[in-house]
Every structure is written in C-alpha cells, then in structure tokens.
GROMACS .gro file of N, CA and C in nm:
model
  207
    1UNK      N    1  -2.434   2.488   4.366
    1UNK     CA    2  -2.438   2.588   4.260
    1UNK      C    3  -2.382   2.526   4.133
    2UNK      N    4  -2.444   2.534   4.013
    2UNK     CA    5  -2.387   2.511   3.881
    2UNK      C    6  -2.240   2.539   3.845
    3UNK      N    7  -2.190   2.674   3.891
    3UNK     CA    8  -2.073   2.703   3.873
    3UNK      C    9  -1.994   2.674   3.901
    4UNK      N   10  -2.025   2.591   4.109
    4UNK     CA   11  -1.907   2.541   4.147
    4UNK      C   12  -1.892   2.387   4.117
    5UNK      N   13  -1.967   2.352   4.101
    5UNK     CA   14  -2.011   2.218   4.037
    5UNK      C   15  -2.049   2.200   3.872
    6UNK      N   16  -1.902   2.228   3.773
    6UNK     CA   17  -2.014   2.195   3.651
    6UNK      C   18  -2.010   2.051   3.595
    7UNK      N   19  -2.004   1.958   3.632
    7UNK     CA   20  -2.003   1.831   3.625
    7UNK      C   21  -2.092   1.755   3.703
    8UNK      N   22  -2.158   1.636   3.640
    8UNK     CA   23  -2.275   1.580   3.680
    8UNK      C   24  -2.187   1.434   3.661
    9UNK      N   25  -2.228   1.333   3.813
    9UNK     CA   26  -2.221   1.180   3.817
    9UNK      C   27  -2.372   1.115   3.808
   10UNK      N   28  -2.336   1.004   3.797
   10UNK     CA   29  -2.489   0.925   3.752
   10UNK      C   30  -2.536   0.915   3.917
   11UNK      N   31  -2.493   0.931   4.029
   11UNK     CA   32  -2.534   0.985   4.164
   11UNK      C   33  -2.609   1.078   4.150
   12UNK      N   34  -2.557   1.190   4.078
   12UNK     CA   35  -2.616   1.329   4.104
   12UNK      C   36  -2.752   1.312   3.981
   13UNK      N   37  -2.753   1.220   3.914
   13UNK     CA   38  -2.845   1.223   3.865
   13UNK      C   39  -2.974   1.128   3.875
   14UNK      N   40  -2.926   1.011   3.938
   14UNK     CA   41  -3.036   0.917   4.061
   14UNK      C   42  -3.076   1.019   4.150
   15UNK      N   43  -2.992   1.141   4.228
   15UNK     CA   44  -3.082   1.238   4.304
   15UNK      C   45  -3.192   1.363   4.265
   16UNK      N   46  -3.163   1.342   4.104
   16UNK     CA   47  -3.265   1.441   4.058
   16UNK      C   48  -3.422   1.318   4.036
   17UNK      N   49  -3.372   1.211   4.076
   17UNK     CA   50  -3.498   1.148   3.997
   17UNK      C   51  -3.485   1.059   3.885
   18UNK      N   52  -3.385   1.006   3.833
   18UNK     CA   53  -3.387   0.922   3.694
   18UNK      C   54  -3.352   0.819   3.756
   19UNK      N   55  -3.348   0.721   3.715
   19UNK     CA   56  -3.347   0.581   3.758
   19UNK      C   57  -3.180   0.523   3.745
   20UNK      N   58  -3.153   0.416   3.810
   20UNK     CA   59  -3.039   0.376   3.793
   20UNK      C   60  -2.981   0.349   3.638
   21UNK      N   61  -3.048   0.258   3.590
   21UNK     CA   62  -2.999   0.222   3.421
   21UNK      C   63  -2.994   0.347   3.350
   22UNK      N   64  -3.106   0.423   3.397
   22UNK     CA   65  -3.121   0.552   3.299
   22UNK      C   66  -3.033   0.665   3.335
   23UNK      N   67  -2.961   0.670   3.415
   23UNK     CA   68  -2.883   0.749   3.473
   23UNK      C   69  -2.729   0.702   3.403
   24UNK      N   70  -2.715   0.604   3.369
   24UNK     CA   71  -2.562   0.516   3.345
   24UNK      C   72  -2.596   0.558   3.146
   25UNK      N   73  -2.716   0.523   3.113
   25UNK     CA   74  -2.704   0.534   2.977
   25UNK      C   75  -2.697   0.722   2.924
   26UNK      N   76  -2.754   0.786   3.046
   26UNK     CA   77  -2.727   0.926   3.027
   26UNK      C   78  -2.563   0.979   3.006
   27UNK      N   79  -2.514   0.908   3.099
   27UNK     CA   80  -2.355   0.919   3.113
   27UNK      C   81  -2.268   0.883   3.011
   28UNK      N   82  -2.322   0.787   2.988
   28UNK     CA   83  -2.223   0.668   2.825
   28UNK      C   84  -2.247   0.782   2.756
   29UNK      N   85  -2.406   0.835   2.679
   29UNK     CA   86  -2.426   0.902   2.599
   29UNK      C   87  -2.345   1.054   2.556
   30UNK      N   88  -2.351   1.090   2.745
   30UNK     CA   89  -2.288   1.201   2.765
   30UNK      C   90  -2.113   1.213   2.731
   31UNK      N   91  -2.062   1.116   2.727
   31UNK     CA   92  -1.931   1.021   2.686
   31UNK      C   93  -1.892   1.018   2.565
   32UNK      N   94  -1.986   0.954   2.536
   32UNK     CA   95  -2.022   0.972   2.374
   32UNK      C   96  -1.978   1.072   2.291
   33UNK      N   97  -2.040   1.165   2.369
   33UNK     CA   98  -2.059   1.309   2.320
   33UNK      C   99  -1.963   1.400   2.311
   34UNK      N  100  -1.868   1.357   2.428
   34UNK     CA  101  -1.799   1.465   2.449
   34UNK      C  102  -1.576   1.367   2.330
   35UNK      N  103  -1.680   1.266   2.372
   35UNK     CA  104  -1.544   1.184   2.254
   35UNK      C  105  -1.521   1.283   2.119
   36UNK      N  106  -1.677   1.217   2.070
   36UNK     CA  107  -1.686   1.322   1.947
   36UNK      C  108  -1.643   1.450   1.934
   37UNK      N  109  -1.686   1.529   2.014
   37UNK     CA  110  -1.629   1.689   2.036
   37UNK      C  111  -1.452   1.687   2.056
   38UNK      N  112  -1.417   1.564   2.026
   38UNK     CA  113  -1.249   1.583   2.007
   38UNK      C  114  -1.163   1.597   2.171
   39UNK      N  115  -1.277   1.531   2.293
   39UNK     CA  116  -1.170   1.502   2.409
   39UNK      C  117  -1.178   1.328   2.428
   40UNK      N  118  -1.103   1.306   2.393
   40UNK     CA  119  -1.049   1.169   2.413
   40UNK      C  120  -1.068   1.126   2.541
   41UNK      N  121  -1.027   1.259   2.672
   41UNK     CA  122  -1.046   1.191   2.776
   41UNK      C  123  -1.124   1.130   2.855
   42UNK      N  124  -1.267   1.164   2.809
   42UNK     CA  125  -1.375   1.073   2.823
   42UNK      C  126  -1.390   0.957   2.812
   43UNK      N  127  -1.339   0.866   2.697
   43UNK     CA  128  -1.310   0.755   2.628
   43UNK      C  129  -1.284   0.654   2.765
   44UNK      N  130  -1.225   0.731   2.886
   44UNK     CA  131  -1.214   0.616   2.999
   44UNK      C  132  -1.344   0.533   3.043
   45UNK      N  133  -1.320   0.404   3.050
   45UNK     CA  134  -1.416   0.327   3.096
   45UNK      C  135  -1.451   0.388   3.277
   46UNK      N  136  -1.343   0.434   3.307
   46UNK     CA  137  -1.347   0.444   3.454
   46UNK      C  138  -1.398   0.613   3.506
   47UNK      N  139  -1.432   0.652   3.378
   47UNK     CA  140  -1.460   0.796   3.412
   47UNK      C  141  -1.605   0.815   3.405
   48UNK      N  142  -1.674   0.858   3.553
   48UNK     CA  143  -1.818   0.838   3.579
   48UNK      C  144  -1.859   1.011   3.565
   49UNK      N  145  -1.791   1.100   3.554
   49UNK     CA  146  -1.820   1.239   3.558
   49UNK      C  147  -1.797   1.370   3.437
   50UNK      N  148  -1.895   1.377   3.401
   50UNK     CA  149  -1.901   1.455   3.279
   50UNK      C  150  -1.980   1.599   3.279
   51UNK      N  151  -1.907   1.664   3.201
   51UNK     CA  152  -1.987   1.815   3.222
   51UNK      C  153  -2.099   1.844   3.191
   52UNK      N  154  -2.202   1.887   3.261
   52UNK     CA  155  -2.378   1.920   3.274
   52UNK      C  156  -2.401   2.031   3.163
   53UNK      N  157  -2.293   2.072   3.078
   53UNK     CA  158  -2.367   2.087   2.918
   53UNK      C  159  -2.385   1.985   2.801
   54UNK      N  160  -2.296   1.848   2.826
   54UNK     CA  161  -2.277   1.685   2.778
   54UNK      C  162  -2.437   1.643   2.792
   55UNK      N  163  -2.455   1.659   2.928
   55UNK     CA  164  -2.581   1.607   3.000
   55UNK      C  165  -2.692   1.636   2.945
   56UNK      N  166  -2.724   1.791   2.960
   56UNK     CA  167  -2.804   1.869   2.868
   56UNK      C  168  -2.844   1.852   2.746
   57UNK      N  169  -2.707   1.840   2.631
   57UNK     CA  170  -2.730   1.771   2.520
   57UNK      C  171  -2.819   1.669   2.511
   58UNK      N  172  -2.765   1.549   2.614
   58UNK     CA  173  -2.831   1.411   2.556
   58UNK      C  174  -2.983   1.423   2.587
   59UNK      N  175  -3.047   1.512   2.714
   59UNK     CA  176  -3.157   1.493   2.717
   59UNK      C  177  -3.227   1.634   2.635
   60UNK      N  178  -3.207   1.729   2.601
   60UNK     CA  179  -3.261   1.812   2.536
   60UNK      C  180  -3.309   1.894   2.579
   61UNK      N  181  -3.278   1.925   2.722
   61UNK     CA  182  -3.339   2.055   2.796
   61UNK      C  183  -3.185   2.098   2.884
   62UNK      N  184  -3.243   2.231   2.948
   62UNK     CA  185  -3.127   2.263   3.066
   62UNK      C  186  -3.171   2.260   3.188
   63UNK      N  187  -3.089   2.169   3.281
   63UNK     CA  188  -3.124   2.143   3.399
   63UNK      C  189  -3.094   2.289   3.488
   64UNK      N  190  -3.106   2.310   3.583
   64UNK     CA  191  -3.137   2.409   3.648
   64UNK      C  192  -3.068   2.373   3.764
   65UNK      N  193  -2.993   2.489   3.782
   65UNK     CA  194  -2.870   2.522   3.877
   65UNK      C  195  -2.906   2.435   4.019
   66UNK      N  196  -3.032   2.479   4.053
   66UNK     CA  197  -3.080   2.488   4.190
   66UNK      C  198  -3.149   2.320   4.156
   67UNK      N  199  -3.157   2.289   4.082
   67UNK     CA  200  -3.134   2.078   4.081
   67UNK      C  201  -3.003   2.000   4.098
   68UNK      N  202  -2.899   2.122   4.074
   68UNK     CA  203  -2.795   2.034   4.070
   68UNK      C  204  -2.692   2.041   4.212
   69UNK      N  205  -2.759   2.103   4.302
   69UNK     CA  206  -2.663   2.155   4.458
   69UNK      C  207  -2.685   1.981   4.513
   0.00000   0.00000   0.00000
C-alpha cells in the first residue's frame, strides 16, 4: 500500500520495470530534489530511499498505489 510504504528504492523501482541505470538516475534526481526543498538529509551518498512524491516529480506522472506493494 502507498501509505504504508511512502518511500521508493531503486529495487522497488527495477520491480516496476525501469532498468538498472535508469532506476539509480531516478533516485540521484529524486535526491536532488528533495536537497533543494531544504532537507539536507538526502545529501547522503549512502541514502538509497526517497519519498514516491520526489519520484513522481522527476518522472512527471503519479505512480499508482497498487505498483508500489
């Protein structure tokens, strides 16, 4: 469920279907993103998990609850 899960890894997103590289540059981006928005704590090199409205952003649609179980 989206709710109990609102965070997406580049795992969970090789299982929807995107490819390895494209899954890692979704994440950086998603990183990116959320730096800017003023949390620093992203900024970790070692942090692979970011919240699936980050995600959303970078690709421009909303993924759907029942993709992300």
């Amino acid at each position: 469920n989206l709710f109990m899960n609102p965070t997406v890894t580049k795992s969970d997103l090789i299982a929807l279907g995107y490819g390895p590289s494209f899954s890692s540059e979704i994440i950086r981006l998603a990183k990116l993103l959320m730096v800017q928005e003023g949390f620093a704590y992203y900024s970790s090199r070692k942090l692979g998990r970011v919240p699936v409205r980050s995600v959303e952003s970078v690709l421009g649609y909303e993924l759907l609850p029942t993709e992300l179980q």
